[in-house]
GROMACS .gro file of C-alpha atoms in nm:
model
  294
    1MET     CA    1  -2.117   1.068   0.920
    2SER     CA    2  -1.784   0.955   1.069
    3ALA     CA    3  -1.458   1.148   1.030
    4ALA     CA    4  -1.328   0.868   0.805
    5THR     CA    5  -1.636   0.894   0.585
    6ARG     CA    6  -1.612   1.274   0.563
    7GLY     CA    7  -1.246   1.245   0.468
    8ALA     CA    8  -1.319   0.984   0.205
    9GLN     CA    9  -1.568   1.216   0.032
   10ASN     CA   10  -1.267   1.396  -0.112
   11GLY     CA   11  -1.077   1.074  -0.172
   12THR     CA   12  -1.053   0.823  -0.453
   13VAL     CA   13  -1.350   0.614  -0.559
   14ALA     CA   14  -1.194   0.314  -0.383
   15GLU     CA   15  -1.156   0.512  -0.060
   16ARG     CA   16  -1.518   0.623  -0.079
   17ILE     CA   17  -1.631   0.264  -0.135
   18HIS     CA   18  -1.439   0.140   0.169
   19ALA     CA   19  -1.572   0.423   0.385
   20ARG     CA   20  -1.936   0.361   0.290
   21PHE     CA   21  -1.924  -0.016   0.241
   22ASP     CA   22  -2.127  -0.097   0.554
   23ASP     CA   23  -2.405   0.136   0.435
   24LEU     CA   24  -2.445  -0.036   0.098
   25THR     CA   25  -2.719  -0.282   0.010
   26ARG     CA   26  -2.633  -0.641  -0.084
   27ALA     CA   27  -2.653  -0.559  -0.457
   28GLU     CA   28  -2.446  -0.245  -0.409
   29ARG     CA   29  -2.181  -0.444  -0.221
   30GLN     CA   30  -2.170  -0.691  -0.509
   31LEU     CA   31  -2.113  -0.395  -0.743
   32ALA     CA   32  -1.852  -0.244  -0.510
   33ASN     CA   33  -1.656  -0.568  -0.492
   34ALA     CA   34  -1.662  -0.598  -0.871
   35LEU     CA   35  -1.533  -0.240  -0.911
   36LEU     CA   36  -1.254  -0.297  -0.658
   37GLU     CA   37  -1.153  -0.630  -0.811
   38ASN     CA   38  -1.095  -0.469  -1.150
   39TYR     CA   39  -1.005  -0.117  -1.041
   40PRO     CA   40  -1.030   0.130  -1.205
   41VAL     CA   41  -1.085  -0.033  -1.545
   42LEU     CA   42  -1.436  -0.171  -1.490
   43GLY     CA   43  -1.573   0.168  -1.386
   44LEU     CA   44  -1.450   0.329  -1.708
   45ASN     CA   45  -1.709   0.139  -1.910
   46SER     CA   46  -2.067   0.243  -1.981
   47ILE     CA   47  -2.322   0.212  -1.702
   48ALA     CA   48  -2.482  -0.079  -1.887
   49ALA     CA   49  -2.148  -0.261  -1.919
   50VAL     CA   50  -2.066  -0.204  -1.551
   51ALA     CA   51  -2.407  -0.334  -1.444
   52ASP     CA   52  -2.378  -0.640  -1.668
   53ALA     CA   53  -2.024  -0.726  -1.554
   54SER     CA   54  -2.125  -0.688  -1.188
   55GLY     CA   55  -2.451  -0.881  -1.217
   56VAL     CA   56  -2.662  -0.589  -1.095
   57SER     CA   57  -2.913  -0.348  -1.248
   58MET     CA   58  -2.830  -0.008  -1.396
   59PRO     CA   59  -3.040   0.170  -1.126
   60THR     CA   60  -2.818  -0.002  -0.865
   61VAL     CA   61  -2.509   0.146  -1.031
   62ALA     CA   62  -2.667   0.492  -1.034
   63ARG     CA   63  -2.780   0.467  -0.670
   64MET     CA   64  -2.439   0.358  -0.545
   65ALA     CA   65  -2.269   0.643  -0.731
   66LYS     CA   66  -2.489   0.889  -0.543
   67LYS     CA   67  -2.423   0.714  -0.211
   68LEU     CA   68  -2.053   0.768  -0.276
   69GLY     CA   69  -2.112   1.143  -0.307
   70PHE     CA   70  -2.128   1.181  -0.685
   71ASP     CA   71  -2.411   1.345  -0.880
   72GLY     CA   72  -2.440   1.026  -1.079
   73PHE     CA   73  -2.244   0.754  -1.258
   74PRO     CA   74  -2.094   0.991  -1.522
   75GLU     CA   75  -1.922   1.192  -1.245
   76LEU     CA   76  -1.794   0.873  -1.082
   77LYS     CA   77  -1.659   0.763  -1.420
   78ASP     CA   78  -1.485   1.099  -1.470
   79LYS     CA   79  -1.325   1.063  -1.127
   80LEU     CA   80  -1.189   0.720  -1.219
   81ARG     CA   81  -1.054   0.856  -1.545
   82SER     CA   82  -0.867   1.132  -1.364
   83GLU     CA   83  -0.729   0.877  -1.117
   84LEU     CA   84  -0.599   0.667  -1.404
   85GLU     CA   85  -0.427   0.973  -1.551
   86GLU     CA   86  -0.264   1.037  -1.213
   87THR     CA   87  -0.118   0.686  -1.194
   88ILE     CA   88   0.063   0.715  -1.527
   89THR     CA   89   0.197   1.068  -1.478
   90ASN     CA   90   0.573   1.082  -1.538
   91PRO     CA   91   0.805   1.282  -1.306
   92ILE     CA   92   0.847   1.575  -1.549
   93ALA     CA   93   0.473   1.624  -1.597
   94LYS     CA   94   0.421   1.585  -1.225
   95HIS     CA   95   0.677   1.856  -1.146
   96ASP     CA   96   0.531   2.096  -1.403
   97ARG     CA   97   0.179   2.049  -1.265
   98TRP     CA   98   0.294   2.136  -0.913
   99ALA     CA   99   0.503   2.431  -1.036
  100GLU     CA  100   0.209   2.589  -1.217
  101SER     CA  101   0.005   2.631  -0.899
  102ALA     CA  102   0.279   2.650  -0.635
  103PRO     CA  103   0.211   2.909  -0.363
  104ASP     CA  104   0.472   3.175  -0.297
  105THR     CA  105   0.620   3.005   0.008
  106HIS     CA  106   0.944   2.821   0.076
  107ILE     CA  107   0.964   2.466  -0.064
  108LEU     CA  108   1.025   2.335   0.289
  109ASN     CA  109   0.688   2.471   0.404
  110ARG     CA  110   0.505   2.351   0.094
  111PHE     CA  111   0.652   2.005   0.132
  112ALA     CA  112   0.568   1.993   0.503
  113ASP     CA  113   0.207   2.092   0.433
  114ALA     CA  114   0.175   1.821   0.168
  115VAL     CA  115   0.326   1.552   0.391
  116GLN     CA  116   0.103   1.645   0.683
  117GLU     CA  117  -0.203   1.621   0.462
  118ASN     CA  118  -0.081   1.284   0.333
  119MET     CA  119  -0.051   1.161   0.691
  120HIS     CA  120  -0.401   1.277   0.785
  121GLN     CA  121  -0.558   1.122   0.476
  122THR     CA  122  -0.365   0.797   0.521
  123LEU     CA  123  -0.469   0.759   0.885
  124ARG     CA  124  -0.834   0.810   0.790
  125GLN     CA  125  -0.816   0.516   0.550
  126ILE     CA  126  -0.628   0.259   0.760
  127SER     CA  127  -0.831  -0.032   0.891
  128LEU     CA  128  -0.722  -0.122   1.245
  129GLU     CA  129  -0.838  -0.478   1.178
  130ALA     CA  130  -0.613  -0.502   0.870
  131PHE     CA  131  -0.327  -0.346   1.066
  132ASN     CA  132  -0.361  -0.595   1.353
  133GLU     CA  133  -0.393  -0.893   1.120
  134THR     CA  134  -0.082  -0.784   0.931
  135VAL     CA  135   0.109  -0.759   1.259
  136ASP     CA  136  -0.004  -1.112   1.348
  137LEU     CA  137   0.111  -1.241   1.007
  138LEU     CA  138   0.456  -1.087   1.042
  139ALA     CA  139   0.494  -1.204   1.402
  140ASP     CA  140   0.405  -1.565   1.321
  141THR     CA  141   0.735  -1.752   1.291
  142GLU     CA  142   0.554  -2.053   1.146
  143ARG     CA  143   0.528  -1.843   0.832
  144GLU     CA  144   0.825  -1.747   0.618
  145VAL     CA  145   0.817  -1.379   0.525
  146TYR     CA  146   0.931  -1.248   0.187
  147VAL     CA  147   0.974  -0.875   0.119
  148VAL     CA  148   1.007  -0.700  -0.217
  149GLY     CA  149   0.995  -0.345  -0.350
  150GLY     CA  150   1.000  -0.168  -0.684
  151ARG     CA  151   1.247   0.069  -0.846
  152LEU     CA  152   1.210   0.338  -0.578
  153THR     CA  153   1.026   0.148  -0.306
  154ARG     CA  154   1.295  -0.118  -0.267
  155ALA     CA  155   1.449   0.111  -0.002
  156LEU     CA  156   1.130   0.070   0.203
  157ALA     CA  157   1.143  -0.306   0.155
  158ASP     CA  158   1.505  -0.313   0.272
  159TYR     CA  159   1.416  -0.100   0.576
  160LEU     CA  160   1.133  -0.333   0.681
  161PHE     CA  161   1.349  -0.640   0.622
  162THR     CA  162   1.645  -0.509   0.825
  163HIS     CA  163   1.430  -0.435   1.130
  164MET     CA  164   1.232  -0.758   1.104
  165GLN     CA  165   1.560  -0.952   1.095
  166VAL     CA  166   1.628  -0.839   1.450
  167ILE     CA  167   1.278  -0.937   1.563
  168ARG     CA  168   1.255  -1.282   1.407
  169GLY     CA  169   1.413  -1.532   1.170
  170GLY     CA  170   1.268  -1.679   0.855
  171LEU     CA  171   1.287  -1.369   0.635
  172THR     CA  172   1.392  -1.324   0.275
  173LEU     CA  173   1.457  -0.996   0.095
  174ILE     CA  174   1.378  -1.062  -0.270
  175LYS     CA  175   1.641  -0.917  -0.503
  176SER     CA  176   1.540  -0.648  -0.750
  177ASN     CA  177   1.642  -0.859  -1.050
  178SER     CA  178   1.302  -0.998  -1.152
  179ASN     CA  179   1.440  -1.283  -1.363
  180THR     CA  180   1.537  -1.454  -1.035
  181TRP     CA  181   1.191  -1.424  -0.880
  182PRO     CA  182   1.064  -1.769  -0.988
  183HIS     CA  183   1.339  -1.916  -0.766
  184TYR     CA  184   1.188  -1.738  -0.463
  185VAL     CA  185   0.835  -1.842  -0.555
  186LEU     CA  186   0.952  -2.203  -0.580
  187ASN     CA  187   1.030  -2.195  -0.205
  188MET     CA  188   0.704  -2.031  -0.099
  189LYS     CA  189   0.464  -2.252   0.096
  190PRO     CA  190   0.092  -2.210   0.165
  191GLY     CA  191   0.055  -1.962   0.449
  192ASP     CA  192   0.385  -1.782   0.389
  193THR     CA  193   0.366  -1.402   0.373
  194LEU     CA  194   0.480  -1.183   0.085
  195VAL     CA  195   0.508  -0.809   0.151
  196ILE     CA  196   0.505  -0.596  -0.166
  197PHE     CA  197   0.571  -0.223  -0.206
  198ASP     CA  198   0.429  -0.077  -0.530
  199ILE     CA  199   0.329   0.285  -0.600
  200ARG     CA  200   0.217   0.462  -0.916
  201ARG     CA  201   0.379   0.383  -1.244
  202TYR     CA  202   0.308   0.036  -1.110
  203GLU     CA  203   0.553  -0.233  -1.212
  204TYR     CA  204   0.420  -0.522  -1.416
  205ASP     CA  205   0.681  -0.762  -1.274
  206LEU     CA  206   0.545  -0.707  -0.922
  207LEU     CA  207   0.195  -0.796  -1.043
  208ARG     CA  208   0.325  -1.115  -1.201
  209LEU     CA  209   0.511  -1.200  -0.878
  210ALA     CA  210   0.192  -1.151  -0.677
  211GLU     CA  211  -0.001  -1.378  -0.913
  212MET     CA  212   0.261  -1.653  -0.887
  213ALA     CA  213   0.283  -1.621  -0.508
  214ARG     CA  214  -0.094  -1.647  -0.473
  215THR     CA  215  -0.083  -1.966  -0.679
  216GLN     CA  216   0.165  -2.104  -0.424
  217GLY     CA  217  -0.077  -2.017  -0.142
  218ALA     CA  218   0.115  -1.717  -0.005
  219THR     CA  219  -0.067  -1.438   0.179
  220ILE     CA  220   0.011  -1.098   0.029
  221VAL     CA  221   0.040  -0.769   0.216
  222LEU     CA  222   0.059  -0.461  -0.006
  223PHE     CA  223   0.184  -0.109   0.062
  224THR     CA  224   0.062   0.118  -0.217
  225ASP     CA  225  -0.080   0.463  -0.291
  226GLN     CA  226  -0.432   0.607  -0.293
  227TRP     CA  227  -0.489   0.490  -0.650
  228ARG     CA  228  -0.402   0.131  -0.552
  229SER     CA  229  -0.158  -0.090  -0.738
  230PRO     CA  230  -0.308  -0.372  -0.950
  231VAL     CA  231  -0.145  -0.604  -0.695
  232ALA     CA  232  -0.434  -0.508  -0.460
  233LYS     CA  233  -0.662  -0.763  -0.626
  234HIS     CA  234  -0.432  -1.039  -0.495
  235ALA     CA  235  -0.361  -0.889  -0.151
  236ALA     CA  236  -0.520  -1.003   0.174
  237HIS     CA  237  -0.435  -0.663   0.324
  238SER     CA  238  -0.358  -0.337   0.143
  239PHE     CA  239  -0.239  -0.010   0.294
  240HIS     CA  240  -0.329   0.280   0.067
  241CYS     CA  241  -0.102   0.566   0.167
  242ARG     CA  242  -0.107   0.919   0.028
  243ILE     CA  243   0.207   1.004  -0.170
  244GLU     CA  244   0.147   1.343  -0.339
  245ALA     CA  245   0.421   1.602  -0.289
  246PRO     CA  246   0.540   1.926  -0.456
  247SER     CA  247   0.814   1.740  -0.638
  248ALA     CA  248   0.884   1.541  -0.951
  249TRP     CA  249   0.884   1.236  -0.725
  250ASP     CA  250   0.628   1.104  -0.481
  251SER     CA  251   0.667   1.114  -0.104
  252ASN     CA  252   0.707   0.787   0.087
  253VAL     CA  253   0.673   0.948   0.431
  254ALA     CA  254   0.321   0.815   0.495
  255ILE     CA  255   0.421   0.465   0.384
  256MET     CA  256   0.728   0.477   0.609
  257PHE     CA  257   0.507   0.585   0.900
  258VAL     CA  258   0.281   0.280   0.858
  259VAL     CA  259   0.582   0.050   0.817
  260GLU     CA  260   0.746   0.179   1.134
  261ALA     CA  261   0.419   0.145   1.330
  262ILE     CA  262   0.392  -0.218   1.213
  263ILE     CA  263   0.755  -0.286   1.309
  264ALA     CA  264   0.690  -0.146   1.657
  265ALA     CA  265   0.374  -0.355   1.696
  266VAL     CA  266   0.546  -0.678   1.587
  267GLN     CA  267   0.837  -0.605   1.820
  268ASN     CA  268   0.600  -0.555   2.115
  269LEU     CA  269   0.412  -0.874   2.034
  270ARG     CA  270   0.735  -1.077   2.030
  271TRP     CA  271   0.931  -0.875   2.285
  272THR     CA  272   1.066  -1.167   2.490
  273GLU     CA  273   1.219  -1.332   2.183
  274THR     CA  274   1.317  -0.999   2.030
  275ARG     CA  275   1.506  -0.894   2.342
  276ASP     CA  276   1.709  -1.216   2.333
  277ARG     CA  277   1.788  -1.167   1.965
  278MET     CA  278   1.890  -0.806   2.031
  279LYS     CA  279   2.129  -0.913   2.305
  280ALA     CA  280   2.285  -1.177   2.081
  281LEU     CA  281   2.315  -0.925   1.799
  282GLU     CA  282   2.485  -0.670   2.023
  283ASP     CA  283   2.740  -0.936   2.122
  284LEU     CA  284   2.811  -0.999   1.755
  285PHE     CA  285   2.850  -0.626   1.693
  286ASP     CA  286   3.102  -0.610   1.980
  287GLN     CA  287   3.299  -0.898   1.830
  288THR     CA  288   3.318  -0.732   1.489
  289LYS     CA  289   3.384  -0.387   1.643
  290LEU     CA  290   3.129  -0.244   1.401
  291PHE     CA  291   3.034   0.046   1.624
  292LYS     CA  292   3.270   0.284   1.806
  293LYS     CA  293   3.263   0.263   2.186
  294PHE     CA  294   3.327   0.589   2.368
   0.00000   0.00000   0.00000
């Protein structure tokens, strides 16, 4: 068993499916795809309903549950139910849950331990193929790139956009006011790329934006958490980053790590053009006297 597979055994159902996907039979893969397409809702039904909706037999559902490390389908279903509860947890409940079991150590140490574990778990789940293909999408100047975030993740979207502006042109940061989003979708062309940030307490407006963008032929890249935003069903590539932290709010450190790695990879891929843009930008900074010269 690979390190990624061992790590996924303690992960979400989706993470376990991705880790074991190559080991599944054709019928089990059909079931896995159905579960991921309507995640986690489909798996909350009875075993008969899951089998019928997936076009497989009930024994296939039971066998796959055991391949994923569960005693059977009921345990898999319980896991999905607990995941759903996690995604709708509000900040106050989240804080109280952490406080009840907090070890007697400084918050700085507790937070560092949580973030390090998030990083390890995130790295185990990242597909290098998906990473490389995302880099290629963002480096392709034939494609317009649109970036959008949610209530708290818009800072991540702004960070990615600001760095990508130096690397290439043809970028749009979508404003947070969702009633203007149809105007952005109107300009999207087949092959354009839409990058979406959406973590738990997922925002319905982002799902609607993804649906409209897909209709326009845009390719969607999603940065989300381990429970996966509903936007994932429309995304060509999804990065499921761990976000748990001993706080009322989630930690975006793992997501930021992946974003910065992608920025570095795109920069390296387009270095000749990026270097020229950087030089031109520095000249503009000098003209505006934005930065102090010592």
